[in-house]
Every structure is written in C-alpha cells, then in structure tokens.
Coordinates of N, CA and C in Angstrom, one line a residue:
X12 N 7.7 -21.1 -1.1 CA 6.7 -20.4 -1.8 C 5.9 -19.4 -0.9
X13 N 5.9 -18.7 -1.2 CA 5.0 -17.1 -0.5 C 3.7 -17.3 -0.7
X14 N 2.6 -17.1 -0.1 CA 1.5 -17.2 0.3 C 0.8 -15.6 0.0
X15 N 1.7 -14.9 0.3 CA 0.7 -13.5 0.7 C 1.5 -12.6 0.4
X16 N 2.1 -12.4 -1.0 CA 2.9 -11.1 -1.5 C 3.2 -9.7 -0.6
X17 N 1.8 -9.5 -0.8 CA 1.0 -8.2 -0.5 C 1.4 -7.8 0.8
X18 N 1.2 -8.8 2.0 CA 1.3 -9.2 3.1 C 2.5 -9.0 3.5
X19 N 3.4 -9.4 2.6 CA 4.9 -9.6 3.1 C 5.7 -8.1 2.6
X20 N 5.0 -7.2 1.3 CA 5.1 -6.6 1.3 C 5.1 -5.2 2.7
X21 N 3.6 -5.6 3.3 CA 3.0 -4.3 4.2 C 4.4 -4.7 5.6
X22 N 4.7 -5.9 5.8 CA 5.2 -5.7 6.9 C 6.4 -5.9 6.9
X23 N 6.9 -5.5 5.5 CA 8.7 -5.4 5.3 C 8.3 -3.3 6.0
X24 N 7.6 -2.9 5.0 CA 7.4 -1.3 5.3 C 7.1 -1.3 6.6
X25 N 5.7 -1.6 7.4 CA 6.1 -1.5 9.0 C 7.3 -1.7 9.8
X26 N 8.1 -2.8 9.2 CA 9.0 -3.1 10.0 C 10.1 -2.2 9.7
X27 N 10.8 -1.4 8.4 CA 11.4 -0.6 8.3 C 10.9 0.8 8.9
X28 N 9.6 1.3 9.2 CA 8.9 2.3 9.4 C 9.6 2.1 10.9
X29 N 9.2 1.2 11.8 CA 9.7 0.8 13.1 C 10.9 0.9 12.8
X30 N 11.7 0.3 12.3 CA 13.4 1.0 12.7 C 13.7 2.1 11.9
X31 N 12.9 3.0 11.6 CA 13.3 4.3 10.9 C 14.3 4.5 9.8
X32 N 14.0 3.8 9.3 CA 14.6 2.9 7.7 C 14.2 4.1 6.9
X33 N 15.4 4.3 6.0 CA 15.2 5.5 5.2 C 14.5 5.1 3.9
X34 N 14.7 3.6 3.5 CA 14.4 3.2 2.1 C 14.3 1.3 2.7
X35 N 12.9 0.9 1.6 CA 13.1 -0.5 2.0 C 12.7 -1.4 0.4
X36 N 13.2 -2.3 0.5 CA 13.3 -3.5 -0.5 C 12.5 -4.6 -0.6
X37 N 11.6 -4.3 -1.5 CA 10.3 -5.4 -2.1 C 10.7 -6.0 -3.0
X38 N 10.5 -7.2 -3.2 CA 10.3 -7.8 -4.7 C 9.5 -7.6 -5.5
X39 N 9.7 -7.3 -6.6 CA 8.9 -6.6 -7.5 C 7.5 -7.2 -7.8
X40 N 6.3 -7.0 -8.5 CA 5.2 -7.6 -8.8 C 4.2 -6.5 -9.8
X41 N 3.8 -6.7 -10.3 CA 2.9 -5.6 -10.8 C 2.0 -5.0 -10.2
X42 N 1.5 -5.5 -9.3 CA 0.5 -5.3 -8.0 C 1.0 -4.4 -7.3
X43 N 2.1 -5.0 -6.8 CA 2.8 -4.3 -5.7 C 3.1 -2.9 -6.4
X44 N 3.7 -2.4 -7.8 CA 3.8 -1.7 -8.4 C 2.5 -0.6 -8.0
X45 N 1.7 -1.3 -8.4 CA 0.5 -0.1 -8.5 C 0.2 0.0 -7.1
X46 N 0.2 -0.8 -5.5 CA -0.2 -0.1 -4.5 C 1.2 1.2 -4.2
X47 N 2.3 0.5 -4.7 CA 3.2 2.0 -4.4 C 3.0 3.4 -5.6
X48 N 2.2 3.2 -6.3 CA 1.8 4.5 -7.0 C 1.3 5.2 -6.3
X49 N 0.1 4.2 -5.6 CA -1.1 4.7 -4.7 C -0.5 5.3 -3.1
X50 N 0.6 4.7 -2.8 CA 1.3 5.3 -1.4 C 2.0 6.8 -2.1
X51 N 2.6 6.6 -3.2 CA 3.2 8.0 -3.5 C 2.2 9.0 -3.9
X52 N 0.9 8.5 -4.6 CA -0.5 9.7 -4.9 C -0.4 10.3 -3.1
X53 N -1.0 9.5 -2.8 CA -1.2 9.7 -1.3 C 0.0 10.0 -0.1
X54 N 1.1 10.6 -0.4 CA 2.4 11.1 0.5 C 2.6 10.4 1.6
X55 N 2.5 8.8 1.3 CA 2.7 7.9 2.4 C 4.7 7.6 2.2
X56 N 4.8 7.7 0.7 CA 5.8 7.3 0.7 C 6.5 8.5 -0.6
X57 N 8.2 9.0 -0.4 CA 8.4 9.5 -1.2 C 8.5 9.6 -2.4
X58 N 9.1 8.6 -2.8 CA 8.8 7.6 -4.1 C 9.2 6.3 -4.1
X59 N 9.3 5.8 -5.6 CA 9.8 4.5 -5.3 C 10.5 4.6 -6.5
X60 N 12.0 3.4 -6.8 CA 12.1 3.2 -8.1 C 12.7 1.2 -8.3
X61 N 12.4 1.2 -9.8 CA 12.7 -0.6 -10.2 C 13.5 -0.7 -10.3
X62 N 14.7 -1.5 -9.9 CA 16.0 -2.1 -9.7 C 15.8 -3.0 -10.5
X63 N 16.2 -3.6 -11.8 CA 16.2 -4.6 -12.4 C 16.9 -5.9 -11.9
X64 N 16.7 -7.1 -11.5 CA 17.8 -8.4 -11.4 C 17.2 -9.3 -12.1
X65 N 17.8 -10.2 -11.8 CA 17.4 -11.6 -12.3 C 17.2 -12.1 -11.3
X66 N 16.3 -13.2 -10.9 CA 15.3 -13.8 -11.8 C 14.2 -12.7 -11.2
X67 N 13.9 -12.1 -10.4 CA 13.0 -10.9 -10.1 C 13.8 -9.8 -10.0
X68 N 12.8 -8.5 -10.2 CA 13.2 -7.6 -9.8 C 12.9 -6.8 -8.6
X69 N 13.3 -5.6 -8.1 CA 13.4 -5.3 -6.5 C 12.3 -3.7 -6.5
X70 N 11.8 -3.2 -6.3 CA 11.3 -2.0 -5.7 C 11.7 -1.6 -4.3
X71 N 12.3 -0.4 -4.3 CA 13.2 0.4 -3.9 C 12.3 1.5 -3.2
X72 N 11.6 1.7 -2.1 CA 10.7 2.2 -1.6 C 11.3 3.4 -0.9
X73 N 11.1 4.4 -1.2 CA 11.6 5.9 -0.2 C 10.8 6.3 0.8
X74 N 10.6 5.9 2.3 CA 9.7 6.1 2.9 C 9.7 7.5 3.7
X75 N 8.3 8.3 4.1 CA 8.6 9.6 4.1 C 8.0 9.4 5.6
X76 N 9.3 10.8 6.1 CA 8.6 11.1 7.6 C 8.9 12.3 8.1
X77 N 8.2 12.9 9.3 CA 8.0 14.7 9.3 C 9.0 15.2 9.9
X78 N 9.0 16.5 9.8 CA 9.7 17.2 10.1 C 10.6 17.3 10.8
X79 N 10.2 16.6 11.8 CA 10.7 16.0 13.1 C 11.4 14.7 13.8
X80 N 10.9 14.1 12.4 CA 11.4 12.5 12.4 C 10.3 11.2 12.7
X81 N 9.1 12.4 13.1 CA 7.3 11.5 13.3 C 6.9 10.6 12.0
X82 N 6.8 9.8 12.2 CA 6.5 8.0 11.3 C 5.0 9.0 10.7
X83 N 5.2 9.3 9.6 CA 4.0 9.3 8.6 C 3.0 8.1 8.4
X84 N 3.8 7.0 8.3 CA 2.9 5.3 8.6 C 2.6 5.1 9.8
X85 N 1.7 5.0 10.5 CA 1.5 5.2 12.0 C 1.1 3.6 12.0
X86 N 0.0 2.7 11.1 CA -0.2 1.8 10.7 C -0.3 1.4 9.4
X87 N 0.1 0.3 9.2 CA -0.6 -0.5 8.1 C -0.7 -1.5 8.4
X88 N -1.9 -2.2 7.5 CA -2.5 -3.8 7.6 C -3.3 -4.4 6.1
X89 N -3.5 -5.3 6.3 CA -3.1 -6.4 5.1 C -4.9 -6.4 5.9
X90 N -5.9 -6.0 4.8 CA -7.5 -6.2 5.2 C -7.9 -7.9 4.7
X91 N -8.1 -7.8 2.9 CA -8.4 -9.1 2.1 C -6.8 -9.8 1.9
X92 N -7.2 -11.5 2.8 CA -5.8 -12.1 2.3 C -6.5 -13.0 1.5
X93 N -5.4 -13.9 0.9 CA -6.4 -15.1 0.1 C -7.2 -16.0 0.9
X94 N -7.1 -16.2 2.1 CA -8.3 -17.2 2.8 C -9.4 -16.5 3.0
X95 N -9.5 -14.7 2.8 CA -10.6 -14.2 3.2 C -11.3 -13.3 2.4
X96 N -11.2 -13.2 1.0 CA -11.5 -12.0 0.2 C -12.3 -10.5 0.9
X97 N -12.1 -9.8 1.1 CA -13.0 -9.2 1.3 C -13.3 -7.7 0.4
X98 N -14.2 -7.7 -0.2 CA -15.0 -6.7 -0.9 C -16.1 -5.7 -0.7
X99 N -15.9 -4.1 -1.0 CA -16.8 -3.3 -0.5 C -17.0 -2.7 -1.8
X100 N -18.7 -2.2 -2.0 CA -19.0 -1.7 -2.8 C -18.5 -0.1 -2.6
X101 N -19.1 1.0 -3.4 CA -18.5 2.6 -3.5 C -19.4 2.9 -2.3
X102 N -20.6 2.7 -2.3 CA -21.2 3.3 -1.2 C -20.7 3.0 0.3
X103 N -20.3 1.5 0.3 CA -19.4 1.1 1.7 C -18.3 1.6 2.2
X104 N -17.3 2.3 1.1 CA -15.8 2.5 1.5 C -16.4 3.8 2.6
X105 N -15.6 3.8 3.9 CA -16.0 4.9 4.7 C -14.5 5.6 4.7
X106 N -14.3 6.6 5.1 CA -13.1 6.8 5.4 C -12.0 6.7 6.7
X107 N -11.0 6.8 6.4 CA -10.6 6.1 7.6 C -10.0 7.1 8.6
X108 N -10.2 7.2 9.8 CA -9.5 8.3 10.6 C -10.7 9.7 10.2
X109 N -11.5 9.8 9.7 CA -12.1 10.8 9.4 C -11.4 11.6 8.0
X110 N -10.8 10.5 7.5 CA -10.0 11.2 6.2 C -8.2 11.4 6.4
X111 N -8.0 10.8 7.4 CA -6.6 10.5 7.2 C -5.7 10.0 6.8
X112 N -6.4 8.7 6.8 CA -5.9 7.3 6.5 C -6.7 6.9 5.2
X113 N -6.5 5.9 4.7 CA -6.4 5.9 3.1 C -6.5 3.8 3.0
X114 N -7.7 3.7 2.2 CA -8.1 2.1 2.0 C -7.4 2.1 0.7
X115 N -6.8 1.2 0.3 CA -6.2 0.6 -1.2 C -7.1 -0.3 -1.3
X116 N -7.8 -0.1 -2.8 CA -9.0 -1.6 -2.7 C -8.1 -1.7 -4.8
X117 N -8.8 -2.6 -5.3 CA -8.8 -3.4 -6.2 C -9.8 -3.3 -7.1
X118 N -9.9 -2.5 -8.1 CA -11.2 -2.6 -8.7 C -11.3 -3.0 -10.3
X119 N -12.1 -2.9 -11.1 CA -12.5 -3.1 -12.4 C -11.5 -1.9 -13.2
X120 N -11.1 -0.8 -12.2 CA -10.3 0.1 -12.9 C -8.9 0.4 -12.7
X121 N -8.5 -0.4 -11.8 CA -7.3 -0.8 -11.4 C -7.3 -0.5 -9.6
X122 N -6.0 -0.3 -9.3 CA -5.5 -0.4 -8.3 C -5.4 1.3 -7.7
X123 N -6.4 1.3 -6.4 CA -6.4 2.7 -6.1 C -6.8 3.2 -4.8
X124 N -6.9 4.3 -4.2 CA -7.1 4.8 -3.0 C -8.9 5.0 -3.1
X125 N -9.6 4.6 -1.6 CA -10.5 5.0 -1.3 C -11.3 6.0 -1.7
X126 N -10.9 7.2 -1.8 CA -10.9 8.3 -2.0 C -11.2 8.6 -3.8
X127 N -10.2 8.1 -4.6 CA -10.4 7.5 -6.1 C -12.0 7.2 -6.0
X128 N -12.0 6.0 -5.5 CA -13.2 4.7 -5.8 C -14.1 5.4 -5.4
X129 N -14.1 6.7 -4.5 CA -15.7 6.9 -4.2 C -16.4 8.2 -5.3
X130 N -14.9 8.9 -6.0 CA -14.7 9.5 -6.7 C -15.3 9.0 -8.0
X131 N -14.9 8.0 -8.6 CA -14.8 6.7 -9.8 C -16.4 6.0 -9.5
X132 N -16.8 5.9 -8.3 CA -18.1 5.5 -7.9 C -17.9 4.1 -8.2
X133 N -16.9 3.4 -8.1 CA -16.7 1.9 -7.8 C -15.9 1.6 -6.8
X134 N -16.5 0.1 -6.5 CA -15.7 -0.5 -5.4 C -14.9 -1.8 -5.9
X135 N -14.6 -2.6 -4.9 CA -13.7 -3.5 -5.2 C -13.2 -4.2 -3.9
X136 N -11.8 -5.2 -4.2 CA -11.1 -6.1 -3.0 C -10.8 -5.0 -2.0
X137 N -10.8 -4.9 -1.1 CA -10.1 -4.1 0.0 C -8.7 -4.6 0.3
X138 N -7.4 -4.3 -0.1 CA -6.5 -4.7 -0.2 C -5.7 -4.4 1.4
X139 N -5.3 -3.3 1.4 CA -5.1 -2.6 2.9 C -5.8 -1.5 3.4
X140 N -4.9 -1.2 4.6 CA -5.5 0.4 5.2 C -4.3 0.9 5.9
X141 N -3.8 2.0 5.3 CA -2.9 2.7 6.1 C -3.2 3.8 6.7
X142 N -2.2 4.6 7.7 CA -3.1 5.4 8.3 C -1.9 6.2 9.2

C-alpha cells in the first residue's frame, strides 16, 4: 500500500526529468488528474493523456523541455505530506523564484496554481512547488 500518491507521483517526473524521458507513467487518481492540468496551464508539461486498464488507470505524461534540450523541471517537491499538512492562506502564497516557479495548493475551489489562488483570493493545502 502507498502512503504518498502524490509523492510518488513528483518523483516518477523528477526521475524521468533526470533521465531525459520523453513521456512518463502515473497511476491514475483524480488528484493527480487535476495537478497535471495545473502542470499543462503552467508549460511545465506538454500534455497529458488517460490510458484506460484494469484495475487502475495510467496517465501518460508529455514532459516539456527547451530548445536545446534544458530540463524545464529544474525542481520539484512534495511541500504537505500526510504526516505534515501544511496550509497557507491567499495572503501567504509568495511566489516562487520571483515568479518562475509555481506552488500547487488545494483549495475549496479545486486544485490550482499559486498564481490562480492569489487571483481567486483563496488559499489552501500546499501540495508542491515546482520550478
């Protein structure tokens, strides 16, 4: 049993990001669903699409990088796990890199970028930070 979806999610993508992996394979979730909306709003990732199986399904991640072959994902990290919730109000979210980098939080209005929530004037879980 998996502990940390989300978690295992971020560091399938770092780990494919580090070997220059053209596309990478998550187990599906609804969650995970909506942070890869929020990677493709935000041009972290090309797109994505759902592979149907049994007994789960797979998301099919297109990871994007520049012109050159420079890792668009420089980082990612897993901020709130379940032994530590962590939550910031709209006034808290700062931005990251001076606007580079991009917080995924969790809120009352779903699943969204920093940027959203300060927009939306709500806060929520701090889910990751990529960058």
């Amino acid at each position: 049993m998996m502990t940390d979806p989300i978690a295992d999610m971020l560091t399938r993508i770092r780990n494919a990001v580090r070997n220059e992996a053209v596309a990478v394979d998550v187990p599906y979730s609804k969650m995970k669903h909506e942070i890869c909306k929020v990677f493709v709003e935000e041009g972290y990732v090309v797109k994505f699409e759902i592979i149907e199986r049994e007994p789960q399904g797979i998301l099919r991640l297109q990871l994007r990088y520049g012109l050159d072959g420079e890792h668009v994902i420089q980082s990612i990290r897993r901020i709130s796990n379940p032994g530590r919730r962590i939550y910031r109000g709209s006034k808290e979210l700062r931005p990251i890199l001076g606007g580079l980098g991009i917080t995924v939080l969790s809120t009352s209005h779903g699943i969204m970028s920093d940027r959203q929530a300060r927009v939306r004037n709500v806060g929520g879980e701090v889910l990751c930070e990529v960058y």
